[in-house]
Amino acid sequence: MFDFDNDGWRDLLVVNGHILDNIPLYHPEVKYAEEKVLYRNVGDAVFVDATKTQNAGFRSPRVGRGLAVGDYDNDGWQDFLVSNNGEDAQLFRNDGGSEPAAAGNHWLAVRLVGTKSNRDGNGAFLKLTAGDFRSYDQVKGGMSYCSAQDPRIFFGLGKHERVDTLEIRWPSGHVDVLQNLPADYFLTVQEGNPEAKAVRYAQRHPK
C-alpha cells in the first residue's frame, strides 16, 4: 500500500502471476501471466479499480513476484519496481503531479536515523497532523518478496501545505515531536535531535 496520488489516502497495488506455469492445463480460465491491479483509495474504506487509467506497460500480463516501492527520482511521487519471473524487471515512474486528480497535492518524506534505537529506526511509529488531517505509519524493513522498499516514510498531504506536528516514537521508547514543518521536503530526523534536516532536490525530467 502506498499513496500514489499524494491525496492522504493510501492506495493498493497488487502484482499478480500464478505460481504454476502450466495452470491452463488444469484450469483453462486461469492464466500464468496476469495483469497488475491498482485500487485507488477514495476514503471511507472505499477502493475503486483504477487499473484502466494506467498505460499499456502496466496492464500487460506478467508473472510478477517482487514489488519495491520508492521515489527513485526524488520528486516526492513514489515510483515502483516489479521483478517478473523469467522476464526483465519493470520500473514505473510515477508522474502523479501531471494527473488532474492529483494536481496541487503535497507530501512529506521522512528518513529516520537511530542513535539509541537501531540505525534505520525500524519499528518506529510516526503520527503526522496537518489541520484536521491525521496520518500514521511505521518504519518496516521489508514489504514484498525479495524486495526492499525506500527506507523513507512518505506521507501524502492532499492540499495541506504545512505539517503541524510529526510525532516519532522510537523503538528505544524515546519520543521526538517536530512542529511547523513545510510540505514537499525530504526530512532526515536523528533520534533525540529536535532539529530535522530538510532538503528538496532539483528535478530532472526525461526528454
PDB file of C-alpha atoms in Angstrom, residues 40-154:
ATOM      1  CA  ARG A  40      -7.490   3.963  -5.632  1.00  0.00           C
ATOM      2  CA  ASN A  41      -8.461   4.744  -2.057  1.00  0.00           C
ATOM      3  CA  VAL A  42     -11.249   7.331  -2.185  1.00  0.00           C
ATOM      4  CA  GLY A  43     -11.734   7.408   1.587  1.00  0.00           C
ATOM      5  CA  ASP A  44     -14.326   5.992   3.974  1.00  0.00           C
ATOM      6  CA  ALA A  45     -12.841   2.489   3.448  1.00  0.00           C
ATOM      7  CA  VAL A  46     -13.803   2.540  -0.259  1.00  0.00           C
ATOM      8  CA  PHE A  47     -11.389   1.444  -3.011  1.00  0.00           C
ATOM      9  CA  VAL A  48     -12.106   1.729  -6.742  1.00  0.00           C
ATOM     10  CA  ASP A  49     -10.325  -0.159  -9.519  1.00  0.00           C
ATOM     11  CA  ALA A  50      -8.068   2.335 -11.314  1.00  0.00           C
ATOM     12  CA  THR A  51      -6.178  -0.216 -13.427  1.00  0.00           C
ATOM     13  CA  LYS A  52      -7.590   1.012 -16.736  1.00  0.00           C
ATOM     14  CA  THR A  53      -6.273   4.526 -16.057  1.00  0.00           C
ATOM     15  CA  GLN A  54      -2.721   3.187 -16.346  1.00  0.00           C
ATOM     16  CA  ASN A  55      -0.657   2.692 -19.502  1.00  0.00           C
ATOM     17  CA  ALA A  56      -0.299  -0.451 -21.605  1.00  0.00           C
ATOM     18  CA  GLY A  57       3.019  -1.377 -19.966  1.00  0.00           C
ATOM     19  CA  PHE A  58       1.316  -1.515 -16.596  1.00  0.00           C
ATOM     20  CA  ARG A  59      -1.651  -3.551 -17.862  1.00  0.00           C
ATOM     21  CA  SER A  60       0.400  -6.031 -19.895  1.00  0.00           C
ATOM     22  CA  PRO A  61       0.220  -9.514 -18.272  1.00  0.00           C
ATOM     23  CA  ARG A  62       3.391 -10.567 -16.455  1.00  0.00           C
ATOM     24  CA  VAL A  63       4.441 -13.220 -13.954  1.00  0.00           C
ATOM     25  CA  GLY A  64       5.024 -10.761 -11.145  1.00  0.00           C
ATOM     26  CA  ARG A  65       6.816 -11.716  -7.956  1.00  0.00           C
ATOM     27  CA  GLY A  66       8.543  -8.888  -6.051  1.00  0.00           C
ATOM     28  CA  LEU A  67       7.417  -5.284  -5.660  1.00  0.00           C
ATOM     29  CA  ALA A  68       9.643  -2.473  -4.378  1.00  0.00           C
ATOM     30  CA  VAL A  69       8.154   0.988  -3.842  1.00  0.00           C
ATOM     31  CA  GLY A  70      10.403   4.057  -3.682  1.00  0.00           C
ATOM     32  CA  ASP A  71      10.933   7.543  -5.040  1.00  0.00           C
ATOM     33  CA  TYR A  72      13.933   6.917  -7.291  1.00  0.00           C
ATOM     34  CA  ASP A  73      13.954  10.386  -8.865  1.00  0.00           C
ATOM     35  CA  ASN A  74      13.294  12.308  -5.629  1.00  0.00           C
ATOM     36  CA  ASP A  75      10.288  14.266  -6.889  1.00  0.00           C
ATOM     37  CA  GLY A  76       8.012  13.313  -3.991  1.00  0.00           C
ATOM     38  CA  TRP A  77       5.888  10.884  -6.025  1.00  0.00           C
ATOM     39  CA  GLN A  78       6.510   7.232  -5.198  1.00  0.00           C
ATOM     40  CA  ASP A  79       7.604   5.011  -8.084  1.00  0.00           C
ATOM     41  CA  PHE A  80       7.828   1.225  -8.083  1.00  0.00           C
ATOM     42  CA  LEU A  81       9.900  -1.641  -9.461  1.00  0.00           C
ATOM     43  CA  VAL A  82       8.414  -5.058 -10.263  1.00  0.00           C
ATOM     44  CA  SER A  83      10.510  -8.209 -10.586  1.00  0.00           C
ATOM     45  CA  ASN A  84       8.999 -10.721 -13.009  1.00  0.00           C
ATOM     46  CA  ASN A  85       9.668 -14.446 -13.167  1.00  0.00           C
ATOM     47  CA  GLY A  86      11.690 -15.279 -16.293  1.00  0.00           C
ATOM     48  CA  GLU A  87      11.406 -11.735 -17.686  1.00  0.00           C
ATOM     49  CA  ASP A  88      13.015  -8.343 -17.264  1.00  0.00           C
ATOM     50  CA  ALA A  89      12.103  -6.221 -14.279  1.00  0.00           C
ATOM     51  CA  GLN A  90       9.831  -3.219 -14.865  1.00  0.00           C
ATOM     52  CA  LEU A  91      10.456   0.250 -13.438  1.00  0.00           C
ATOM     53  CA  PHE A  92       7.421   2.531 -13.358  1.00  0.00           C
ATOM     54  CA  ARG A  93       7.895   6.274 -12.882  1.00  0.00           C
ATOM     55  CA  ASN A  94       5.065   7.996 -11.048  1.00  0.00           C
ATOM     56  CA  ASP A  95       4.388  11.363 -12.653  1.00  0.00           C
ATOM     57  CA  GLY A  96       1.396  11.882 -10.384  1.00  0.00           C
ATOM     58  CA  GLY A  97       1.619  15.648 -10.396  1.00  0.00           C
ATOM     59  CA  SER A  98       0.522  15.668 -14.039  1.00  0.00           C
ATOM     60  CA  GLU A  99      -2.768  13.905 -13.251  1.00  0.00           C
ATOM     61  CA  PRO A 100      -5.735  16.288 -12.822  1.00  0.00           C
ATOM     62  CA  ALA A 101      -6.963  14.494  -9.699  1.00  0.00           C
ATOM     63  CA  ALA A 102      -3.538  14.808  -8.053  1.00  0.00           C
ATOM     64  CA  ALA A 103      -2.629  18.327  -9.184  1.00  0.00           C
ATOM     65  CA  GLY A 104      -1.653  20.503  -6.250  1.00  0.00           C
ATOM     66  CA  ASN A 105      -1.307  17.639  -3.788  1.00  0.00           C
ATOM     67  CA  HIS A 106       1.562  17.899  -1.309  1.00  0.00           C
ATOM     68  CA  TRP A 107       3.745  15.386   0.518  1.00  0.00           C
ATOM     69  CA  LEU A 108       6.390  14.916   3.189  1.00  0.00           C
ATOM     70  CA  ALA A 109       9.116  12.232   3.246  1.00  0.00           C
ATOM     71  CA  VAL A 110      10.902  11.251   6.465  1.00  0.00           C
ATOM     72  CA  ARG A 111      14.176   9.334   6.880  1.00  0.00           C
ATOM     73  CA  LEU A 112      14.970   8.225  10.432  1.00  0.00           C
ATOM     74  CA  VAL A 113      18.457   7.773  11.884  1.00  0.00           C
ATOM     75  CA  GLY A 114      18.503   5.937  15.197  1.00  0.00           C
ATOM     76  CA  THR A 115      21.046   6.542  17.942  1.00  0.00           C
ATOM     77  CA  LYS A 116      19.781   4.550  20.920  1.00  0.00           C
ATOM     78  CA  SER A 117      17.471   2.630  18.585  1.00  0.00           C
ATOM     79  CA  ASN A 118      18.635   0.672  15.555  1.00  0.00           C
ATOM     80  CA  ARG A 119      20.302   2.766  12.844  1.00  0.00           C
ATOM     81  CA  ASP A 120      17.358   2.695  10.391  1.00  0.00           C
ATOM     82  CA  GLY A 121      14.687   3.260  13.029  1.00  0.00           C
ATOM     83  CA  ASN A 122      12.903   0.018  12.136  1.00  0.00           C
ATOM     84  CA  GLY A 123       9.868  -0.380  14.359  1.00  0.00           C
ATOM     85  CA  ALA A 124       9.388   3.353  14.963  1.00  0.00           C
ATOM     86  CA  PHE A 125       5.830   4.710  14.866  1.00  0.00           C
ATOM     87  CA  LEU A 126       5.049   8.044  13.209  1.00  0.00           C
ATOM     88  CA  LYS A 127       1.979  10.245  13.648  1.00  0.00           C
ATOM     89  CA  LEU A 128       1.506  13.269  11.397  1.00  0.00           C
ATOM     90  CA  THR A 129      -1.010  16.058  11.976  1.00  0.00           C
ATOM     91  CA  ALA A 130      -1.904  18.794   9.482  1.00  0.00           C
ATOM     92  CA  GLY A 131      -5.013  20.714  10.455  1.00  0.00           C
ATOM     93  CA  ASP A 132      -7.833  18.178  10.755  1.00  0.00           C
ATOM     94  CA  PHE A 133      -5.805  15.571   8.856  1.00  0.00           C
ATOM     95  CA  ARG A 134      -4.114  12.648  10.651  1.00  0.00           C
ATOM     96  CA  SER A 135      -1.840  10.012   9.185  1.00  0.00           C
ATOM     97  CA  TYR A 136       0.073   7.139  10.782  1.00  0.00           C
ATOM     98  CA  ASP A 137       2.878   4.856   9.634  1.00  0.00           C
ATOM     99  CA  GLN A 138       5.594   2.543  10.908  1.00  0.00           C
ATOM    100  CA  VAL A 139       9.146   2.003   9.682  1.00  0.00           C
ATOM    101  CA  LYS A 140       9.493  -1.556   8.382  1.00  0.00           C
ATOM    102  CA  GLY A 141      12.407  -3.478   6.927  1.00  0.00           C
ATOM    103  CA  GLY A 142      10.649  -5.190   4.017  1.00  0.00           C
ATOM    104  CA  MET A 143       7.248  -5.435   2.360  1.00  0.00           C
ATOM    105  CA  SER A 144       7.298  -7.825  -0.602  1.00  0.00           C
ATOM    106  CA  TYR A 145       9.015 -10.981  -1.848  1.00  0.00           C
ATOM    107  CA  CYS A 146      12.810 -10.496  -2.086  1.00  0.00           C
ATOM    108  CA  SER A 147      12.265  -6.732  -2.213  1.00  0.00           C
ATOM    109  CA  ALA A 148      13.462  -3.785  -0.135  1.00  0.00           C
ATOM    110  CA  GLN A 149      11.423  -0.582  -0.048  1.00  0.00           C
ATOM    111  CA  ASP A 150      12.612   3.004   0.071  1.00  0.00           C
ATOM    112  CA  PRO A 151      13.662   3.477   3.733  1.00  0.00           C
ATOM    113  CA  ARG A 152      11.959   6.882   3.793  1.00  0.00           C
ATOM    114  CA  ILE A 153       8.381   7.170   5.031  1.00  0.00           C
ATOM    115  CA  PHE A 154       6.137   9.100   2.625  1.00  0.00           C
TER     116      PHE A 154
END
